Amino acid sequence: MKLRIGSIVIMCNEFDKMLAFWQAALHYAPRAPATDGGVVLRDPDGRGPNVSLNKVSKKRVARSRLHFDLYTNDQEMEVERLIAIGARRYPWRYRPGADFVVLEDPDGNLFCVVQMAHR
């Protein structure tokens, strides 16, 4: 078996908000009910990696060096949908022609919504 990403783990302070947000954002489902501040969300189609959430007691104090790039064919619609379920716009300095929008999840982690070229 070749090496592959099985799960991307997010340590989170606001566990319940993060669970609701990422489940709705990705349309993922819990593999099993959340227990002891942990849950694994999985792609119902089995194509994408799992996203695991683990509760921690301390808030993040620095910007993470790792983030999601979420690809879409309708960036404007997805950005508005993600904001409606709890994301916030991040004040990023965009270069002309940027194909991404930077948002924050409920725990303050940055992620990008990237416009894919229409094919």
Backbone as ProteinMPNN parsed JSONL, in Angstrom:
{"seq_chain_A": "MKLRIGSIVIMCNEFDKMLAFWQAALHYAPRAPATDGGVVLRDPDGRGPNVSLNKVSKKRVARSRLHFDLYTNDQEMEVERLIAIGARRYPWRYRPGADFVVLEDPDGNLFCVVQMAHR", "coords_chain_A": {"N_chain_A": [[0.851, -1.192, 0.0], [0.565, 2.182, -0.865], [1.646, 5.277, 0.63], [-0.75, 7.503, 2.029], [-2.87, 10.312, 2.789], [-4.704, 9.895, 5.625], [-6.158, 11.15, 7.655], [-6.758, 14.493, 8.555], [-5.882, 16.399, 11.234], [-7.386, 18.577, 13.513], [-6.744, 20.555, 16.178], [-8.83, 21.85, 18.604], [-10.404, 24.509, 20.394], [-13.031, 25.388, 20.641], [-14.91, 23.065, 20.504], [-17.618, 22.027, 19.975], [-18.704, 24.025, 18.272], [-16.833, 23.905, 16.203], [-17.161, 21.267, 15.312], [-19.832, 21.34, 14.337], [-19.488, 23.325, 12.358], [-17.419, 22.314, 10.514], [-18.547, 19.91, 9.76], [-20.864, 20.767, 8.415], [-19.671, 22.464, 6.518], [-18.066, 20.806, 4.87], [-19.779, 18.785, 4.239], [-19.454, 16.378, 5.5], [-19.665, 13.353, 7.481], [-19.887, 12.158, 10.859], [-17.753, 9.463, 11.731], [-18.224, 7.916, 13.925], [-20.168, 8.573, 16.895], [-19.27, 11.64, 18.586], [-16.87, 11.519, 21.171], [-15.498, 12.16, 24.364], [-14.418, 14.669, 23.593], [-13.501, 14.293, 20.995], [-13.635, 13.479, 17.511], [-14.065, 11.854, 14.373], [-14.5, 12.996, 11.205], [-15.883, 11.971, 8.16], [-15.661, 11.646, 4.592], [-18.593, 11.078, 2.919], [-18.621, 9.855, 0.424], [-16.232, 8.631, 0.358], [-13.962, 9.603, -0.918], [-12.342, 11.79, -0.137], [-9.87, 12.807, 2.367], [-10.161, 11.984, 5.878], [-11.329, 14.263, 8.423], [-10.268, 15.042, 11.488], [-11.285, 16.078, 14.696], [-10.077, 17.343, 17.686], [-10.548, 18.165, 21.016], [-9.038, 20.777, 22.845], [-7.819, 22.47, 25.76], [-6.615, 24.969, 25.767], [-6.556, 28.058, 23.953], [-5.502, 28.683, 20.587], [-2.476, 30.387, 19.992], [-0.894, 31.423, 18.014], [-0.639, 31.925, 14.443], [-1.427, 29.168, 12.434], [0.705, 27.063, 10.456], [-0.334, 25.437, 8.628], [-3.074, 24.893, 6.472], [-6.41, 24.515, 5.11], [-7.151, 24.347, 1.626], [-9.949, 24.89, -0.021], [-11.579, 23.799, -2.825], [-13.671, 25.051, -5.426], [-16.288, 25.499, -7.868], [-17.914, 27.62, -7.699], [-17.173, 30.121, -6.187], [-18.09, 32.543, -4.918], [-20.697, 31.845, -4.015], [-20.068, 29.704, -2.259], [-18.397, 30.967, -0.37], [-20.214, 32.761, 0.829], [-22.03, 30.873, 1.866], [-20.394, 29.516, 3.718], [-19.772, 31.597, 5.478], [-22.315, 32.052, 6.478], [-22.652, 29.787, 8.042], [-20.829, 30.097, 10.067], [-18.149, 30.878, 9.517], [-15.654, 33.505, 9.188], [-14.665, 36.435, 7.401], [-11.257, 36.99, 6.619], [-8.892, 39.586, 7.014], [-7.124, 39.809, 4.468], [-4.403, 40.717, 2.344], [-4.878, 40.943, -0.853], [-3.461, 40.064, -3.981], [-3.704, 41.44, -7.302], [-5.999, 39.652, -9.32], [-6.169, 37.419, -7.733], [-7.175, 34.101, -6.968], [-8.41, 33.161, -4.734], [-10.129, 33.267, -1.536], [-9.671, 34.263, 1.752], [-10.681, 32.834, 4.75], [-11.783, 32.478, 8.207], [-12.222, 29.781, 10.482], [-14.558, 28.78, 13.149], [-12.771, 28.586, 15.32], [-10.757, 30.273, 14.697], [-8.887, 29.409, 12.851], [-7.246, 29.721, 9.759], [-8.439, 29.34, 6.389], [-8.699, 28.694, 2.87], [-10.857, 29.536, 0.158], [-10.925, 28.468, -2.978], [-11.256, 29.473, -6.284], [-11.957, 27.388, -8.866], [-10.904, 26.878, -12.213], [-13.258, 27.015, -14.841], [-14.13, 24.172, -16.649]], "CA_chain_A": [[0.0, 0.0, 0.0], [1.325, 3.434, -0.864], [1.309, 6.226, 1.679], [-1.787, 8.466, 1.681], [-3.409, 11.038, 3.946], [-5.887, 9.242, 6.172], [-6.923, 12.11, 8.422], [-6.162, 15.781, 8.899], [-6.321, 16.608, 12.613], [-7.472, 19.962, 13.965], [-6.889, 20.727, 17.621], [-9.76, 22.972, 18.686], [-10.885, 24.96, 21.689], [-14.495, 25.468, 20.53], [-15.181, 21.771, 19.879], [-18.977, 21.889, 19.441], [-18.834, 24.919, 17.124], [-15.98, 23.381, 15.131], [-17.82, 20.066, 14.789], [-20.97, 21.766, 13.516], [-19.012, 24.067, 11.197], [-16.734, 21.498, 9.513], [-19.496, 18.92, 9.239], [-21.698, 21.463, 7.421], [-18.841, 23.029, 5.45], [-17.577, 19.76, 3.965], [-20.824, 17.767, 4.062], [-18.893, 15.138, 6.033], [-20.449, 12.742, 8.547], [-19.052, 11.515, 11.871], [-17.563, 8.021, 11.595], [-18.91, 7.434, 15.132], [-20.502, 9.747, 17.706], [-18.163, 12.302, 19.282], [-16.669, 11.082, 22.552], [-14.351, 12.733, 25.076], [-13.843, 15.776, 22.858], [-12.864, 13.859, 19.758], [-14.508, 12.915, 16.485], [-13.503, 11.739, 13.03], [-15.481, 13.255, 10.154], [-15.45, 11.288, 6.937], [-16.322, 11.934, 3.328], [-19.56, 10.005, 2.69], [-18.288, 9.17, -0.823], [-14.966, 7.932, 0.544], [-12.913, 10.106, -1.813], [-11.45, 12.736, 0.538], [-9.323, 12.361, 3.652], [-10.931, 12.284, 7.08], [-10.962, 15.432, 9.21], [-10.453, 14.702, 12.898], [-11.301, 17.212, 15.614], [-9.722, 16.988, 19.06], [-10.711, 19.31, 21.91], [-7.944, 21.172, 23.721], [-8.301, 23.477, 26.71], [-6.024, 26.284, 25.515], [-6.755, 28.643, 22.629], [-4.326, 28.829, 19.736], [-1.9, 31.72, 20.204], [-0.192, 31.873, 16.807], [-1.22, 31.437, 13.198], [-0.959, 27.847, 12.024], [1.396, 27.02, 9.172], [-1.069, 24.49, 7.802], [-4.475, 25.267, 6.313], [-7.153, 23.9, 4.01], [-7.572, 25.035, 0.41], [-11.183, 24.26, -0.466], [-11.774, 24.122, -4.238], [-15.066, 25.138, -5.834], [-16.595, 26.143, -9.145], [-18.755, 28.782, -7.399], [-16.528, 30.687, -5.005], [-18.941, 33.514, -4.236], [-21.767, 31.129, -3.314], [-19.49, 28.933, -1.155], [-17.948, 31.898, 0.664], [-21.41, 33.213, 1.545], [-22.553, 29.724, 2.628], [-19.496, 29.266, 4.843], [-19.973, 32.688, 6.433], [-23.628, 31.83, 7.111], [-22.579, 28.703, 9.039], [-19.907, 30.404, 11.148], [-16.834, 31.398, 9.119], [-15.502, 34.953, 9.137], [-13.666, 36.903, 6.437], [-9.976, 37.376, 7.191], [-8.409, 40.75, 6.267], [-5.946, 39.431, 3.696], [-4.016, 41.645, 1.271], [-4.927, 40.157, -2.087], [-2.828, 40.577, -5.193], [-4.664, 41.458, -8.415], [-6.249, 38.371, -9.963], [-6.148, 36.293, -6.777], [-8.284, 33.163, -7.177], [-8.78, 32.611, -3.435], [-10.637, 34.134, -0.476], [-9.225, 33.731, 3.039], [-11.681, 32.859, 5.816], [-11.422, 31.856, 9.485], [-13.255, 28.914, 11.04], [-14.96, 29.278, 14.465], [-11.651, 28.601, 16.256], [-9.776, 31.233, 14.223], [-7.965, 28.813, 11.892], [-7.446, 30.228, 8.408], [-8.576, 28.427, 5.259], [-8.955, 29.412, 1.627], [-11.825, 29.043, -0.806], [-10.239, 28.702, -4.236], [-12.074, 29.357, -7.496], [-11.379, 26.505, -9.891], [-11.22, 27.287, -13.577], [-14.352, 26.251, -15.453], [-13.624, 23.294, -17.714]], "C_chain_A": [[0.884, 1.239, 0.0], [0.82, 4.341, 0.248], [0.25, 7.208, 1.18], [-2.237, 9.178, 2.945], [-4.679, 10.336, 4.386], [-6.782, 10.226, 6.895], [-6.093, 13.366, 8.64], [-6.746, 16.137, 10.262], [-6.286, 18.09, 12.953], [-7.675, 19.948, 15.472], [-7.759, 21.965, 17.809], [-10.216, 23.241, 20.11], [-12.407, 24.974, 21.723], [-15.013, 24.207, 19.836], [-16.571, 21.686, 19.246], [-19.197, 22.784, 18.214], [-18.033, 24.406, 15.934], [-16.605, 22.14, 14.499], [-18.968, 20.457, 13.866], [-20.501, 22.456, 12.238], [-18.404, 23.141, 10.147], [-17.624, 20.401, 8.953], [-20.363, 19.562, 8.156], [-20.874, 21.969, 6.244], [-18.471, 21.98, 4.412], [-18.626, 18.722, 3.597], [-20.295, 16.386, 4.459], [-19.794, 14.641, 7.164], [-19.506, 12.128, 9.586], [-18.956, 10.003, 11.603], [-18.264, 7.311, 12.742], [-19.255, 8.674, 15.948], [-19.269, 10.324, 18.405], [-18.089, 11.814, 20.717], [-15.426, 11.743, 23.121], [-13.659, 13.835, 24.281], [-13.099, 15.373, 21.606], [-13.879, 13.268, 18.801], [-13.73, 12.84, 15.177], [-14.648, 11.958, 12.048], [-14.974, 12.61, 8.878], [-16.286, 11.725, 5.751], [-17.299, 10.797, 3.05], [-19.293, 9.225, 1.4], [-16.961, 8.435, -0.745], [-13.829, 8.433, -0.328], [-11.9, 10.996, -1.09], [-10.906, 12.175, 1.832], [-10.292, 12.694, 4.786], [-10.457, 13.613, 7.659], [-11.3, 15.087, 10.65], [-10.388, 15.966, 13.739], [-11.017, 16.705, 17.015], [-9.785, 18.234, 19.923], [-9.451, 19.511, 22.746], [-8.437, 22.303, 24.607], [-7.766, 24.874, 26.433], [-6.32, 26.752, 24.097], [-5.427, 28.729, 21.895], [-3.798, 30.242, 19.897], [-1.162, 32.251, 18.984], [-0.879, 31.298, 15.581], [-0.592, 30.098, 12.83], [-0.246, 27.948, 10.682], [0.706, 26.073, 8.2], [-2.507, 24.963, 7.686], [-5.095, 24.506, 5.152], [-7.246, 24.865, 2.838], [-8.787, 24.269, -0.079], [-11.473, 24.726, -1.882], [-13.264, 24.111, -4.579], [-15.172, 25.753, -7.228], [-17.468, 27.375, -8.947], [-18.275, 29.409, -6.089], [-17.45, 31.626, -4.228], [-20.036, 32.831, -3.421], [-21.214, 30.376, -2.105], [-19.006, 29.841, -0.035], [-19.142, 32.38, 1.48], [-22.016, 32.093, 2.388], [-21.702, 29.474, 3.861], [-19.607, 30.362, 5.899], [-21.294, 32.491, 7.173], [-23.58, 30.736, 8.173], [-21.478, 28.918, 10.077], [-18.513, 30.875, 10.782], [-16.849, 32.924, 9.167], [-14.474, 35.292, 8.059], [-12.403, 37.307, 7.188], [-9.417, 38.531, 6.364], [-7.062, 40.477, 5.571], [-5.652, 40.504, 2.651], [-3.878, 40.843, -0.014], [-4.166, 40.846, -3.206], [-3.872, 40.583, -6.302], [-4.771, 40.069, -9.055], [-6.221, 37.177, -9.031], [-7.382, 35.418, -6.99], [-8.782, 32.563, -5.869], [-9.321, 33.703, -2.52], [-10.233, 33.477, 0.836], [-10.331, 33.936, 4.073], [-11.08, 32.258, 7.084], [-12.561, 30.944, 9.908], [-13.61, 29.409, 12.446], [-13.853, 29.329, 15.512], [-10.553, 29.565, 15.822], [-8.728, 30.665, 13.281], [-8.283, 29.335, 10.495], [-7.626, 29.086, 7.416], [-8.941, 29.252, 4.041], [-10.05, 28.727, 0.821], [-11.285, 29.468, -2.167], [-11.2, 28.49, -5.396], [-11.347, 28.479, -8.502], [-11.795, 27.016, -11.255], [-12.348, 26.424, -14.112], [-13.802, 25.453, -16.618], [-14.751, 22.651, -18.437]], "O_chain_A": [[1.837, 1.331, 0.774], [-0.297, 4.182, 0.74], [0.331, 7.691, 0.05], [-2.004, 8.69, 4.051], [-5.622, 10.2, 3.608], [-8.006, 10.165, 6.781], [-4.887, 13.302, 8.878], [-7.965, 16.174, 10.428], [-5.289, 18.772, 12.713], [-8.655, 19.399, 15.974], [-7.467, 23.018, 17.242], [-10.39, 22.326, 20.914], [-13.007, 24.608, 22.734], [-15.499, 24.275, 18.707], [-16.685, 21.306, 18.081], [-19.804, 22.354, 17.232], [-18.496, 24.464, 14.795], [-16.577, 21.985, 13.278], [-19.064, 19.961, 12.744], [-21.043, 22.21, 11.16], [-18.829, 23.174, 8.993], [-17.471, 20.005, 7.798], [-20.574, 18.969, 7.098], [-21.324, 21.911, 5.099], [-18.552, 22.235, 3.21], [-18.388, 17.874, 2.738], [-20.633, 15.371, 3.85], [-20.58, 15.401, 7.73], [-18.438, 11.631, 9.23], [-19.953, 9.354, 11.288], [-18.832, 6.234, 12.56], [-18.679, 9.735, 15.71], [-18.347, 9.593, 18.767], [-19.107, 11.705, 21.401], [-14.414, 11.87, 22.431], [-12.431, 13.923, 24.297], [-12.156, 16.053, 21.201], [-14.854, 12.64, 19.213], [-12.851, 13.66, 14.913], [-15.633, 11.22, 12.046], [-13.789, 12.69, 8.555], [-17.445, 12.117, 5.884], [-16.872, 9.647, 2.952], [-19.689, 8.065, 1.287], [-16.598, 7.702, -1.664], [-12.818, 7.745, -0.464], [-10.712, 10.953, -1.409], [-11.417, 11.179, 2.345], [-11.135, 13.582, 4.656], [-9.327, 14.038, 7.418], [-12.461, 14.868, 10.994], [-9.533, 16.823, 13.518], [-11.643, 15.75, 17.477], [-9.155, 19.245, 19.611], [-8.877, 18.562, 23.279], [-9.371, 23.016, 24.243], [-8.39, 25.863, 26.819], [-6.335, 25.956, 23.159], [-4.366, 28.835, 22.51], [-4.576, 31.195, 19.936], [-0.837, 33.437, 18.939], [-1.609, 30.31, 15.668], [0.624, 29.927, 12.907], [-0.56, 28.816, 9.868], [1.14, 25.938, 7.057], [-3.105, 25.387, 8.675], [-4.394, 23.928, 4.321], [-7.402, 26.07, 3.036], [-8.668, 23.12, -0.506], [-11.6, 25.927, -2.121], [-14.019, 23.273, -4.088], [-14.26, 26.434, -7.696], [-17.741, 28.101, -9.902], [-18.89, 29.244, -5.035], [-17.571, 31.507, -3.009], [-20.275, 33.195, -2.27], [-21.822, 30.402, -1.035], [-19.186, 29.516, 1.139], [-19.076, 32.401, 2.709], [-22.467, 32.338, 3.507], [-22.24, 29.243, 4.944], [-19.54, 30.075, 7.094], [-21.372, 32.741, 8.375], [-24.38, 30.752, 9.109], [-21.212, 28.028, 10.884], [-17.75, 31.245, 11.675], [-17.908, 33.551, 9.183], [-13.531, 34.534, 7.829], [-12.476, 37.898, 8.266], [-9.458, 38.476, 5.135], [-6.005, 40.882, 6.057], [-6.576, 41.131, 2.134], [-2.882, 40.152, -0.227], [-4.224, 42.067, -3.353], [-4.829, 39.81, -6.25], [-3.764, 39.403, -9.297], [-6.246, 36.035, -9.49], [-8.491, 35.923, -7.169], [-9.5, 31.563, -5.884], [-9.027, 34.886, -2.688], [-10.427, 32.275, 1.017], [-10.845, 35.04, 4.253], [-10.026, 31.623, 7.054], [-13.731, 31.279, 9.721], [-13.012, 30.383, 12.903], [-13.983, 30.05, 16.501], [-9.527, 29.673, 16.494], [-7.771, 31.36, 12.94], [-9.446, 29.386, 10.093], [-7.048, 28.01, 7.573], [-9.432, 30.373, 4.163], [-10.155, 27.501, 0.805], [-11.196, 30.657, -2.474], [-11.873, 27.463, -5.483], [-10.242, 28.804, -8.935], [-12.903, 27.523, -11.43], [-12.382, 25.22, -13.857], [-13.094, 25.987, -17.472], [-14.526, 21.877, -19.368]]}, "name": "protein", "num_of_chains": 1, "seq": "MKLRIGSIVIMCNEFDKMLAFWQAALHYAPRAPATDGGVVLRDPDGRGPNVSLNKVSKKRVARSRLHFDLYTNDQEMEVERLIAIGARRYPWRYRPGADFVVLEDPDGNLFCVVQMAHR"}
